[in-house]
Short mmCIF file of C-alpha atoms in Angstrom, two decimals:
data_model
loop_
_atom_site.label_atom_id
_atom_site.label_comp_id
_atom_site.label_asym_id
_atom_site.label_seq_id
_atom_site.Cartn_x
_atom_site.Cartn_y
_atom_site.Cartn_z
CA MET A 67 28.68 175.19 77.60
CA THR A 68 25.95 172.17 79.06
CA ALA A 69 25.43 171.72 82.27
CA GLU A 70 27.24 168.84 82.23
CA GLN A 71 30.25 170.28 81.43
CA PRO A 72 30.64 173.39 84.10
CA PRO A 73 34.13 175.69 83.51
CA ALA A 74 36.82 173.69 84.43
CA GLU A 75 38.01 174.67 88.23
CA GLU A 76 41.52 176.29 87.77
CA ASN A 77 44.47 174.33 89.98
CA PRO A 78 47.12 177.08 91.09
CA PRO A 79 50.43 176.81 90.34
CA ARG A 80 51.75 173.18 92.16
CA GLU A 81 55.23 172.33 92.75
CA GLU A 82 56.55 168.77 91.99
CA CYS A 83 57.87 167.66 95.48
CA GLY A 84 59.04 168.54 98.58
CA VAL A 85 62.06 166.42 100.20
CA PHE A 86 63.19 165.62 104.12
CA GLY A 87 66.56 163.84 105.18
CA VAL A 88 67.79 162.96 109.16
CA TRP A 89 70.61 161.20 110.25
CA ALA A 90 70.04 161.32 114.40
CA PRO A 91 71.30 158.09 115.89
CA GLY A 92 69.52 157.90 119.41
CA GLU A 93 66.14 159.76 117.51
CA GLU A 94 63.22 158.78 116.12
CA VAL A 95 64.29 159.28 112.99
CA ALA A 96 60.78 158.14 110.96
CA LYS A 97 59.08 160.79 113.65
CA LEU A 98 61.02 163.40 112.70
CA THR A 99 60.79 162.86 109.40
CA TYR A 100 56.78 162.51 109.31
CA TYR A 101 56.55 166.16 111.21
CA GLY A 102 58.65 167.21 108.30
CA LEU A 103 57.11 166.07 105.79
CA TYR A 104 53.95 167.56 106.99
CA ALA A 105 55.34 170.28 107.39
CA LEU A 106 56.51 170.27 103.47
CA GLN A 107 52.76 169.20 102.76
CA HIS A 108 52.32 172.16 100.46
CA ARG A 109 55.00 170.82 98.10
CA GLY A 110 53.20 167.84 97.24
CA GLN A 111 49.84 166.21 97.96
CA GLU A 112 49.12 163.20 95.79
CA ALA A 113 51.66 160.47 97.61
CA ALA A 114 54.24 160.33 100.57
CA GLY A 115 57.00 158.43 101.51
CA ILE A 116 59.43 157.18 104.18
CA ALA A 117 62.73 155.05 103.89
CA VAL A 118 64.04 154.50 107.34
CA ALA A 119 67.67 152.34 107.58
CA ASP A 120 69.82 151.12 110.80
CA GLY A 121 72.50 149.89 109.87
CA ALA A 122 72.04 146.12 108.41
CA GLN A 123 68.49 146.83 106.75
CA MET A 124 66.68 149.57 105.18
CA LEU A 125 62.44 149.96 105.16
CA VAL A 126 60.40 151.92 102.85
CA PHE A 127 56.38 153.03 103.39
CA LYS A 128 55.09 154.90 100.79
CA ASP A 129 51.63 155.17 99.13
CA LEU A 130 49.19 157.44 97.59
CA GLY A 131 47.62 160.39 99.92
CA LEU A 132 48.58 163.20 102.47
CA VAL A 133 51.05 162.58 104.68
CA SER A 134 48.37 161.85 107.71
CA GLN A 135 46.83 159.81 105.54
CA VAL A 136 49.72 157.34 104.84
CA PHE A 137 51.27 157.09 108.27
CA ASP A 138 49.89 156.49 111.53
CA GLU A 139 51.61 155.96 115.27
CA GLN A 140 51.95 151.96 114.19
CA THR A 141 53.52 152.31 111.35
CA LEU A 142 55.60 154.77 112.40
CA ALA A 143 56.61 153.03 115.43
CA ALA A 144 58.01 150.10 113.01
CA MET A 145 60.13 151.98 111.48
CA SER A 146 63.39 151.90 113.59
CA GLY A 147 66.77 153.12 112.50
CA HIS A 148 68.95 156.49 112.70
CA VAL A 149 68.68 157.52 109.13
CA ALA A 150 65.75 158.10 107.68
CA ILE A 151 64.41 160.25 104.23
CA GLY A 152 61.07 161.78 103.41
CA HIS A 153 58.89 162.72 100.41
CA CYS A 154 55.47 164.36 99.69
CA ARG A 155 55.24 164.12 95.74
CA TYR A 156 53.04 166.37 93.32
CA SER A 157 53.74 164.87 89.82
CA THR A 158 55.60 166.74 87.42
CA THR A 159 56.84 163.90 85.66
CA GLY A 160 54.83 160.29 85.44
CA SER A 161 51.09 159.83 86.07
CA THR A 162 49.87 159.38 89.65
CA THR A 163 50.21 156.21 90.62
CA TRP A 164 51.83 154.22 93.28
CA GLU A 165 54.82 152.92 91.43
CA ASN A 166 55.49 156.70 91.29
CA THR A 167 55.65 157.18 94.64
CA GLN A 168 58.56 158.29 96.67
CA PRO A 169 61.65 157.38 97.92
CA VAL A 170 62.24 155.62 95.27
CA PHE A 171 64.45 152.04 96.44
CA ARG A 172 66.81 150.28 94.50
CA ASN A 173 68.89 147.14 95.49
CA THR A 174 73.06 147.84 94.19
CA ALA A 175 75.15 144.91 92.82
CA ALA A 176 77.01 144.78 96.09
CA GLY A 177 73.38 143.94 97.79
CA THR A 178 72.69 147.00 99.58
CA GLY A 179 70.09 149.15 99.44
CA VAL A 180 69.72 152.91 97.90
CA ALA A 181 66.26 155.29 98.56
CA LEU A 182 66.32 157.98 96.72
CA GLY A 183 63.71 161.56 96.87
CA HIS A 184 63.53 164.36 94.23
CA ASN A 185 62.11 167.64 94.20
CA GLY A 186 62.29 169.32 90.69
CA ASN A 187 62.26 168.13 87.13
CA LEU A 188 65.18 166.85 84.65
CA VAL A 189 65.55 168.19 81.29
CA ASN A 190 67.44 165.24 80.01
CA THR A 191 65.31 162.66 81.06
CA ALA A 192 65.13 161.08 77.82
CA GLU A 193 69.41 160.49 78.08
CA LEU A 194 69.36 159.50 80.88
CA LEU A 195 66.61 156.86 80.34
CA ALA A 196 68.22 155.77 77.06
CA ARG A 197 71.27 155.26 79.60
CA ALA A 198 69.48 152.58 82.23
CA ARG A 199 67.62 151.24 79.47
CA GLU A 200 70.37 150.14 77.54
CA ALA A 201 72.27 148.78 81.06
CA GLY A 202 69.09 146.58 81.79
CA LEU A 203 67.69 148.31 84.73
CA LEU A 204 64.36 149.31 83.95
CA ALA A 205 61.08 147.29 83.17
CA THR A 206 59.76 148.31 79.65
CA ASN A 207 56.10 147.06 80.89
CA GLY A 208 53.98 145.66 83.75
CA ALA A 209 52.41 147.00 87.17
CA ASP A 210 55.93 147.22 88.68
CA ALA A 211 57.43 150.05 85.97
CA ALA A 212 57.63 153.85 87.62
CA THR A 213 57.98 156.28 85.18
CA THR A 214 59.32 159.09 86.79
CA ASP A 215 62.61 160.70 86.23
CA SER A 216 63.42 159.98 90.22
CA ASP A 217 63.54 156.21 89.44
CA VAL A 218 65.62 156.45 86.27
CA LEU A 219 67.96 158.30 88.95
CA GLY A 220 67.51 155.93 91.60
CA ALA A 221 68.54 152.90 88.85
CA LEU A 222 71.41 155.07 87.55
CA LEU A 223 72.80 155.86 91.08
CA ALA A 224 72.45 152.54 92.45
CA HIS A 225 73.91 150.58 88.98
CA GLY A 226 76.53 152.83 89.40
CA SER A 227 78.00 152.10 92.53
CA GLY A 228 79.08 148.42 91.91
CA ASP A 229 82.39 147.98 94.09
CA ALA A 230 82.22 151.89 94.41
CA SER A 231 80.77 153.46 97.76
CA LEU A 232 77.36 155.34 96.99
CA GLU A 233 78.95 158.72 97.37
CA GLN A 234 81.55 157.66 94.60
CA ALA A 235 78.94 156.30 92.18
CA ALA A 236 76.77 159.72 92.99
CA ARG A 237 80.17 162.13 91.96
CA GLU A 238 80.06 160.37 88.76
CA LEU A 239 76.28 160.31 87.87
CA LEU A 240 75.24 163.98 88.95
CA PRO A 241 77.63 165.82 86.63
CA THR A 242 75.28 164.55 83.78
CA VAL A 243 72.31 164.77 85.23
CA ARG A 244 70.61 168.70 83.96
CA GLY A 245 67.98 170.40 85.32
CA ALA A 246 67.00 171.37 88.35
CA PHE A 247 67.09 168.75 91.00
CA CYS A 248 67.47 168.80 94.69
CA LEU A 249 67.92 164.89 96.48
CA THR A 250 68.02 163.38 99.35
CA PHE A 251 69.10 159.57 99.43
CA MET A 252 70.66 157.21 101.56
CA ASP A 253 72.02 154.08 102.04
CA GLU A 254 71.96 151.84 105.73
CA ASP A 255 74.45 154.55 106.82
CA THR A 256 74.73 157.37 105.13
CA LEU A 257 72.51 160.27 104.66
CA TYR A 258 73.07 162.06 101.63
CA ALA A 259 72.09 165.71 100.01
CA ALA A 260 72.39 167.31 96.67
CA ARG A 261 71.31 170.09 94.57
CA ASP A 262 71.83 170.93 91.22
CA PRO A 263 74.43 173.36 89.53
CA TRP A 264 71.94 176.03 89.27
CA GLY A 265 70.02 175.99 92.69
CA VAL A 266 66.61 175.80 90.97
CA ARG A 267 65.06 174.33 94.03
CA PRO A 268 65.91 175.31 97.86
CA LEU A 269 67.74 172.82 99.96
CA SER A 270 68.80 173.58 103.66
CA LEU A 271 71.11 171.87 105.87
CA GLY A 272 70.14 172.12 109.64
CA ARG A 273 71.74 171.09 113.16
CA LEU A 274 69.94 168.53 115.87
CA ASP A 275 71.50 167.84 119.34
CA ARG A 276 72.22 164.49 117.76
CA GLY A 277 72.18 164.70 114.17
CA TRP A 278 71.66 166.92 111.27
CA VAL A 279 68.78 167.50 109.08
CA VAL A 280 68.14 168.40 105.17
CA ALA A 281 65.00 169.89 104.00
CA SER A 282 63.12 171.65 101.02
CA GLU A 283 62.25 174.53 103.08
CA THR A 284 63.80 176.36 106.46
CA ALA A 285 60.32 175.62 108.34
CA ALA A 286 60.86 172.28 107.70
CA LEU A 287 63.20 172.64 110.04
CA ASP A 288 61.61 174.72 112.67
CA ILE A 289 59.06 171.82 113.13
CA VAL A 290 61.26 169.09 114.07
CA GLY A 291 63.55 171.79 116.77
CA ALA A 292 66.73 171.84 114.40
CA SER A 293 68.84 175.10 113.72
CA PHE A 294 69.18 176.13 110.33
CA VAL A 295 72.99 175.73 109.39
CA ARG A 296 73.15 177.05 105.75
CA ASP A 297 71.56 176.45 102.44
CA ILE A 298 73.07 173.74 100.77
CA GLU A 299 74.94 175.01 97.41
CA PRO A 300 74.18 174.63 94.01
CA GLY A 301 76.65 172.05 92.80
CA GLU A 302 77.40 170.10 96.35
CA LEU A 303 77.27 166.93 97.61
CA LEU A 304 76.65 165.91 101.35
CA ALA A 305 77.59 163.50 102.83
CA ILE A 306 76.47 162.95 106.35
CA ASP A 307 77.44 160.07 108.79
CA ALA A 308 79.30 158.82 112.13
CA ASP A 309 82.44 160.99 110.88
CA GLY A 310 80.17 164.27 110.66
CA VAL A 311 79.25 165.93 107.52
CA ARG A 312 81.25 166.01 104.25
CA SER A 313 81.08 168.39 100.72
CA THR A 314 82.02 167.76 97.78
CA ARG A 315 81.64 170.02 94.72
CA PHE A 316 80.51 168.12 91.33
CA ALA A 317 79.79 170.87 89.45
CA GLN A 318 80.55 174.36 89.38
CA PRO A 319 77.30 176.63 90.49
CA ASN A 320 75.59 179.15 88.19
CA ARG A 321 72.84 180.24 90.73
CA LYS A 322 68.98 180.69 89.36
CA SER A 323 66.72 180.44 91.73
CA CYS A 324 63.11 179.94 91.26
CA ALA A 325 61.56 183.31 91.68
CA PHE A 326 58.40 181.82 91.81
CA GLU A 327 59.61 180.40 95.20
CA TYR A 328 59.00 183.46 96.22
CA VAL A 329 56.05 184.44 95.18
CA TYR A 330 53.46 181.63 95.73
CA LEU A 331 55.57 178.11 95.99
CA ALA A 332 57.03 178.51 99.54
CA ARG A 333 55.87 178.50 102.95
CA PRO A 334 55.66 181.99 104.36
CA ASP A 335 57.58 180.80 107.15
CA SER A 336 60.63 179.85 105.37
CA THR A 337 64.23 181.89 104.21
CA LEU A 338 64.75 181.38 101.37
CA ALA A 339 68.75 182.33 100.36
CA GLY A 340 68.61 184.78 103.36
CA ARG A 341 65.51 186.72 102.75
CA SER A 342 62.15 185.70 104.61
CA VAL A 343 59.52 185.09 102.19
CA HIS A 344 56.41 186.54 103.68
CA ALA A 345 58.98 189.99 103.96
CA THR A 346 59.38 189.40 100.44
CA ARG A 347 55.41 189.03 99.72
CA VAL A 348 54.55 191.90 101.53
CA GLN A 349 57.44 194.22 99.88
CA ILE A 350 56.13 192.89 96.57
CA GLY A 351 52.43 194.19 97.23
CA ARG A 352 53.99 197.50 98.34
CA ILE A 353 55.41 197.92 94.79
CA LEU A 354 52.28 196.92 93.53
CA ALA A 355 50.79 199.39 95.07
CA GLN A 356 52.93 201.94 93.73
CA GLU A 357 52.95 200.60 90.04
CA ALA A 358 49.16 199.84 89.98
CA PRO A 359 47.65 202.40 91.85
CA VAL A 360 43.22 202.83 92.25
CA GLU A 361 40.62 204.43 94.51
CA ALA A 362 38.94 201.84 96.65
CA ASP A 363 37.53 201.13 99.96
CA LEU A 364 39.04 198.04 100.99
CA VAL A 365 42.29 195.68 100.50
CA ILE A 366 41.63 192.15 100.51
CA GLY A 367 44.06 189.16 99.98
CA VAL A 368 43.31 185.54 98.59
CA PRO A 369 44.08 183.24 101.34
CA GLU A 370 46.88 182.32 101.63
CA SER A 371 49.57 182.88 99.53
CA GLY A 372 47.70 186.52 98.19
CA THR A 373 47.60 187.70 102.27
CA PRO A 374 50.86 189.17 103.02
CA ALA A 375 51.06 190.94 99.32
CA ALA A 376 47.99 192.75 100.27
CA VAL A 377 49.44 193.56 103.55
CA GLY A 378 51.92 195.43 102.13
CA TYR A 379 49.05 197.08 99.56
CA ALA A 380 47.27 198.38 101.93
CA GLN A 381 50.06 199.40 104.40
CA GLU A 382 51.53 201.58 101.06
CA SER A 383 48.15 202.76 99.95
CA GLY A 384 46.74 203.58 102.85
CA ILE A 385 43.40 202.09 102.15
CA PRO A 386 42.61 199.56 104.75
CA PHE A 387 43.30 195.55 104.70
CA GLY A 388 40.08 193.60 105.65
CA GLN A 389 39.23 190.01 105.81
CA GLY A 390 36.76 189.45 102.97
CA LEU A 391 37.65 185.56 102.18
CA MET A 392 37.29 183.05 104.00
CA LYS A 393 39.46 179.80 103.61
CA ASN A 394 37.81 176.19 103.71
CA ALA A 395 41.22 174.87 106.21
CA TYR A 396 40.61 171.49 104.84
CA VAL A 397 40.04 171.09 101.39
CA GLY A 398 43.11 169.94 99.82
CA ARG A 399 43.03 167.12 97.29
CA THR A 400 40.69 164.78 97.64
CA PHE A 401 39.61 161.20 96.62
CA ILE A 402 36.54 161.62 96.82
CA GLN A 403 35.28 163.36 93.57
CA PRO A 404 32.55 166.26 94.16
CA SER A 405 29.15 165.48 92.65
CA GLN A 406 28.06 167.49 89.53
CA THR A 407 26.01 170.18 91.67
CA ILE A 408 29.16 170.57 94.04
CA ARG A 409 31.55 170.99 91.28
CA GLN A 410 29.29 173.72 89.42
CA LEU A 411 29.95 175.55 92.80
CA GLY A 412 33.38 175.89 91.74
CA ILE A 413 35.50 178.10 93.85
CA ARG A 414 32.98 177.95 96.54
CA LEU A 415 34.21 174.60 98.06
CA LYS A 416 37.74 176.59 98.89
CA LEU A 417 36.65 180.47 99.45
CA ASN A 418 33.77 182.13 101.10
CA PRO A 419 33.03 185.88 100.96
CA LEU A 420 32.06 187.66 104.34
CA LYS A 421 29.13 189.20 103.12
CA TYR A 422 28.78 192.34 105.35
CA VAL A 423 32.48 193.29 104.91
CA ILE A 424 32.28 193.01 101.03
CA ARG A 425 28.61 194.45 100.74
CA GLY A 426 28.73 198.23 99.00
CA GLN A 427 33.09 198.51 99.12
CA ARG A 428 35.30 199.15 95.86
CA LEU A 429 37.32 196.33 96.53
CA ILE A 430 41.00 195.58 95.60
CA VAL A 431 41.81 191.69 95.30
CA VAL A 432 45.26 190.85 95.81
CA ASP A 433 46.50 187.35 94.46
CA ASP A 434 49.70 185.66 93.82
CA SER A 435 49.29 185.06 89.91
CA ILE A 436 46.85 184.28 87.17
CA VAL A 437 47.96 181.02 84.98
CA ARG A 438 44.16 180.15 83.30
CA GLY A 439 42.30 183.24 84.63
CA ASN A 440 39.40 180.65 86.02
CA THR A 441 39.52 180.77 89.33
CA GLN A 442 39.88 184.84 89.12
CA ARG A 443 36.94 185.03 86.95
CA ALA A 444 34.90 182.68 89.40
CA LEU A 445 35.65 185.05 92.48
CA VAL A 446 35.38 188.35 90.94
CA ARG A 447 31.63 187.07 90.32
CA MET A 448 31.22 185.97 93.73
CA LEU A 449 32.46 188.80 95.28
CA ARG A 450 29.73 191.26 92.72
CA GLU A 451 27.12 188.81 93.69
CA ALA A 452 28.40 189.47 97.77
CA GLY A 453 27.92 192.83 97.37
CA ALA A 454 30.61 194.69 96.03
CA LEU A 455 30.47 198.12 94.01
CA GLU A 456 33.94 197.47 92.02
CA VAL A 457 36.51 194.99 91.89
CA HIS A 458 39.88 195.73 91.16
CA VAL A 459 42.42 192.84 90.69
CA ARG A 460 46.15 193.04 91.41
CA ILE A 461 48.40 190.33 91.43
CA ALA A 462 51.61 190.27 93.23
CA ALA A 463 53.45 188.38 90.13
CA PRO A 464 54.07 189.42 86.60
CA PRO A 465 51.72 187.82 83.36
CA VAL A 466 52.76 183.98 83.31
CA LYS A 467 53.43 183.58 79.88
CA TRP A 468 55.22 180.63 79.98
CA PRO A 469 55.27 176.61 80.79
CA CYS A 470 57.82 175.87 83.48
CA PHE A 471 60.51 172.92 82.82
CA TYR A 472 61.83 172.89 86.26
CA GLY A 473 59.50 171.48 88.70
CA ILE A 474 56.11 173.70 88.21
CA ASP A 475 53.34 171.95 86.65
CA PHE A 476 52.51 175.26 84.82
CA ALA A 477 49.92 174.92 82.04
CA SER A 478 51.14 174.69 78.15
CA ARG A 479 51.77 178.16 76.82
CA ALA A 480 48.12 177.98 74.52
CA GLU A 481 46.32 177.49 78.10
CA LEU A 482 48.08 180.33 79.97
CA ILE A 483 45.66 183.74 79.78
CA ALA A 484 48.53 186.01 79.90
CA ASN A 485 49.30 184.44 76.49
CA VAL A 486 46.55 185.81 74.39
CA VAL A 487 48.43 188.86 73.05
CA GLU A 488 52.05 190.57 72.60
CA ASP A 489 51.40 193.95 73.53
CA GLU A 490 51.62 194.27 76.98
CA GLU A 491 48.41 196.91 77.75
CA GLN A 492 46.11 194.98 75.38
CA MET A 493 46.90 191.61 76.90
CA VAL A 494 46.07 192.91 80.30
CA GLU A 495 42.72 194.51 78.82
CA ALA A 496 42.14 191.14 77.46
CA VAL A 497 43.20 189.54 80.58
CA ARG A 498 40.51 191.83 82.73
CA ARG A 499 37.80 191.74 80.31
CA THR A 500 37.83 188.10 80.35
CA ILE A 501 37.86 187.40 84.40
CA GLY A 502 35.42 190.44 84.56
CA ALA A 503 37.28 192.60 86.86
CA ASP A 504 36.78 196.73 86.84
CA SER A 505 40.44 196.39 86.82
CA LEU A 506 43.66 195.11 86.53
CA GLY A 507 47.00 195.36 87.73
CA TYR A 508 50.17 192.90 88.01
CA VAL A 509 53.23 193.89 89.52
CA SER A 510 56.44 194.26 86.74
CA GLN A 511 59.20 191.84 86.78
CA GLU A 512 61.53 194.45 87.85
CA GLY A 513 59.63 195.18 90.76
CA MET A 514 59.32 191.39 92.03
CA VAL A 515 63.07 191.54 91.43
CA ALA A 516 63.67 194.28 93.54
CA ALA A 517 61.31 192.65 96.78
CA ILE A 518 63.06 189.79 95.99
CA GLU A 519 66.84 191.33 97.15
CA GLN A 520 68.54 188.92 94.78
CA PRO A 521 70.70 190.47 91.47
CA ALA A 522 67.84 189.64 88.72
CA THR A 523 71.15 187.45 87.10
CA ARG A 524 71.02 185.26 90.40
CA LEU A 525 67.28 184.12 89.45
CA CYS A 526 64.90 182.08 86.88
CA ALA A 527 61.99 183.95 86.00
CA ALA A 528 61.63 182.27 83.03
CA CYS A 529 57.82 181.72 83.36
CA PHE A 530 57.65 185.19 83.42
CA ASP A 531 60.03 186.10 80.51
CA GLY A 532 60.94 182.68 78.50
CA ASN A 533 64.43 182.82 79.31
CA TYR A 534 65.43 179.25 80.46
CA PRO A 535 68.69 179.10 82.25
CA ILE A 536 68.90 175.63 81.46
CA ALA A 537 69.19 174.24 77.76
CA LEU A 538 66.05 172.21 76.71
CA PRO A 539 65.81 169.75 74.40
CA GLU A 540 63.34 168.82 71.52
CA GLU A 541 60.02 169.11 72.36
CA THR A 542 59.47 165.39 71.95
CA ALA A 543 61.98 165.08 75.07
CA LEU A 544 60.19 166.72 77.42
CA GLY A 545 56.92 166.55 79.04
CA LYS A 546 55.52 164.54 81.87
CA ASN A 547 54.84 161.44 79.82
CA VAL A 548 58.02 161.33 78.23
CA VAL A 549 59.21 158.52 80.22
CA GLU A 550 56.02 156.24 79.60
CA GLN A 551 55.92 157.17 76.03
CA MET A 552 59.52 156.27 75.55
CA LEU A 553 58.86 152.80 77.77
CA ALA A 554 55.69 151.97 75.56
CA THR A 555 57.82 152.54 72.26
CA THR A 556 60.32 150.10 73.65
CA ALA A 557 57.86 147.53 74.87
CA ARG A 558 55.93 147.72 71.49
CA GLY A 559 58.78 147.15 69.63
CA ALA A 560 60.17 144.42 71.48
CA ALA A 561 56.45 143.04 71.28
CA ARG A 562 56.79 142.79 67.53
CA ALA A 563 60.07 141.63 67.45
CA ALA A 564 58.52 138.54 69.24
CA ASP A 565 55.97 138.11 66.93
CA THR A 566 57.83 138.76 63.78
CA GLY A 567 60.29 136.45 65.56
CA ALA A 568 57.79 133.39 66.08
CA GLY A 569 56.63 133.69 62.74
CA ALA A 570 53.74 136.06 62.82
CA VAL A 571 52.61 138.49 60.40
CA ALA A 572 53.86 141.93 61.74
CA PRO A 573 51.96 144.80 62.18
CA ARG A 574 51.40 147.54 60.17
CA SER A 575 53.66 150.32 61.25
CA GLU A 576 52.59 153.41 63.32
CA SER A 577 53.70 156.86 64.45
CA VAL A 578 54.75 157.02 68.03
#
């Protein structure tokens, strides 16, 4: 590999989005939403947006960037009302463009507004897009063309309301939507929230003194002073207005909560299905120490998500826990691209070893997961350069062998390092050699499930075992750019028809 092409740094697994909603007359709902999104920033750092309404009109403000980059005091002060939703985005469907930022906004036939935020990923986007396109609801080209499954949902929801209420439109639309979705949406008066029948992604309801809050994680309820009421159930639609909270079932629940939320995605101070995320990760570390013991002098975690499991590993093994890596808290998504020299430093942008702690030690390094292996390879090399005698890597998740189609940006199967060979022992040895560790151990899927304290039948572990609980369409109807591809095909077809109709020579056929 040439100096002009340094090894690509592995991006960690990332989820699509975080959603937040508040109905609270007399409160500064835009500011509450801002702080709620701040607590959910880890779920998406590409874009952020807030919609607010006062009963008569709706205002939406959104842009690319972190929550703190998009909003300032002056902007929030101008967003008055009693109901608001917010969204922070990482894209799993549609490119990173302003047009794809959320909340999505649409006008209904009755002249009212609809704003929608979505966390998850749909598997019947192509089918829904065809319905929206046939109804003339989507732009097929141009700068105003959004290319997300969320925009398709917003268009169908607004169109479906017609003379009916938005609540009735949602009850009719949601049973036809397949995949992972947690939605917050609103009109000028009412806040709505909905969760897919499988409950893949988390969504919680909280109570304020003068209103209600919904959020992707309970940590966002804490930050705005809301008390946790309950999880929104799979297949449930909530409507919140001056009459209180109304609950409707639009589908029978078949819970398949994402196991990876417990392992990596959720904040450690959140609670999922009644189980503390931090306690789960510590317990995974304990089980990992039982399943993959090794003689060593010190246990360290890869901050932040590997640290609780490292604590559990140390507690169970009796080997001291230490802080061997310092994380730069201000390194995240940035619009300033690093120079060639800085890019070659790779992981040192984010982590730096404490040499006096590491030197001369046999280390156990606990990380949350391995996807492509680039990060772990660079980390092992860095620790050896810092003076570690041995580096034993332990992973607080089973091997990731399958891509996710429900809202996590995992690589294609060919890019997943644990997919190198089928035999488990041979795979572990191949990955160990690739990352340069003295030994490598993963927690078993059974051990992970035991730590989560949920029945295996109520969890989605498709990225580990390939058992997808929600049926997937053909490969051509999947992928991050499925909407863009379909819209581009429509645009090319329209252009050809126009050229042919005008007497122009029809272009030669091409595959799409």
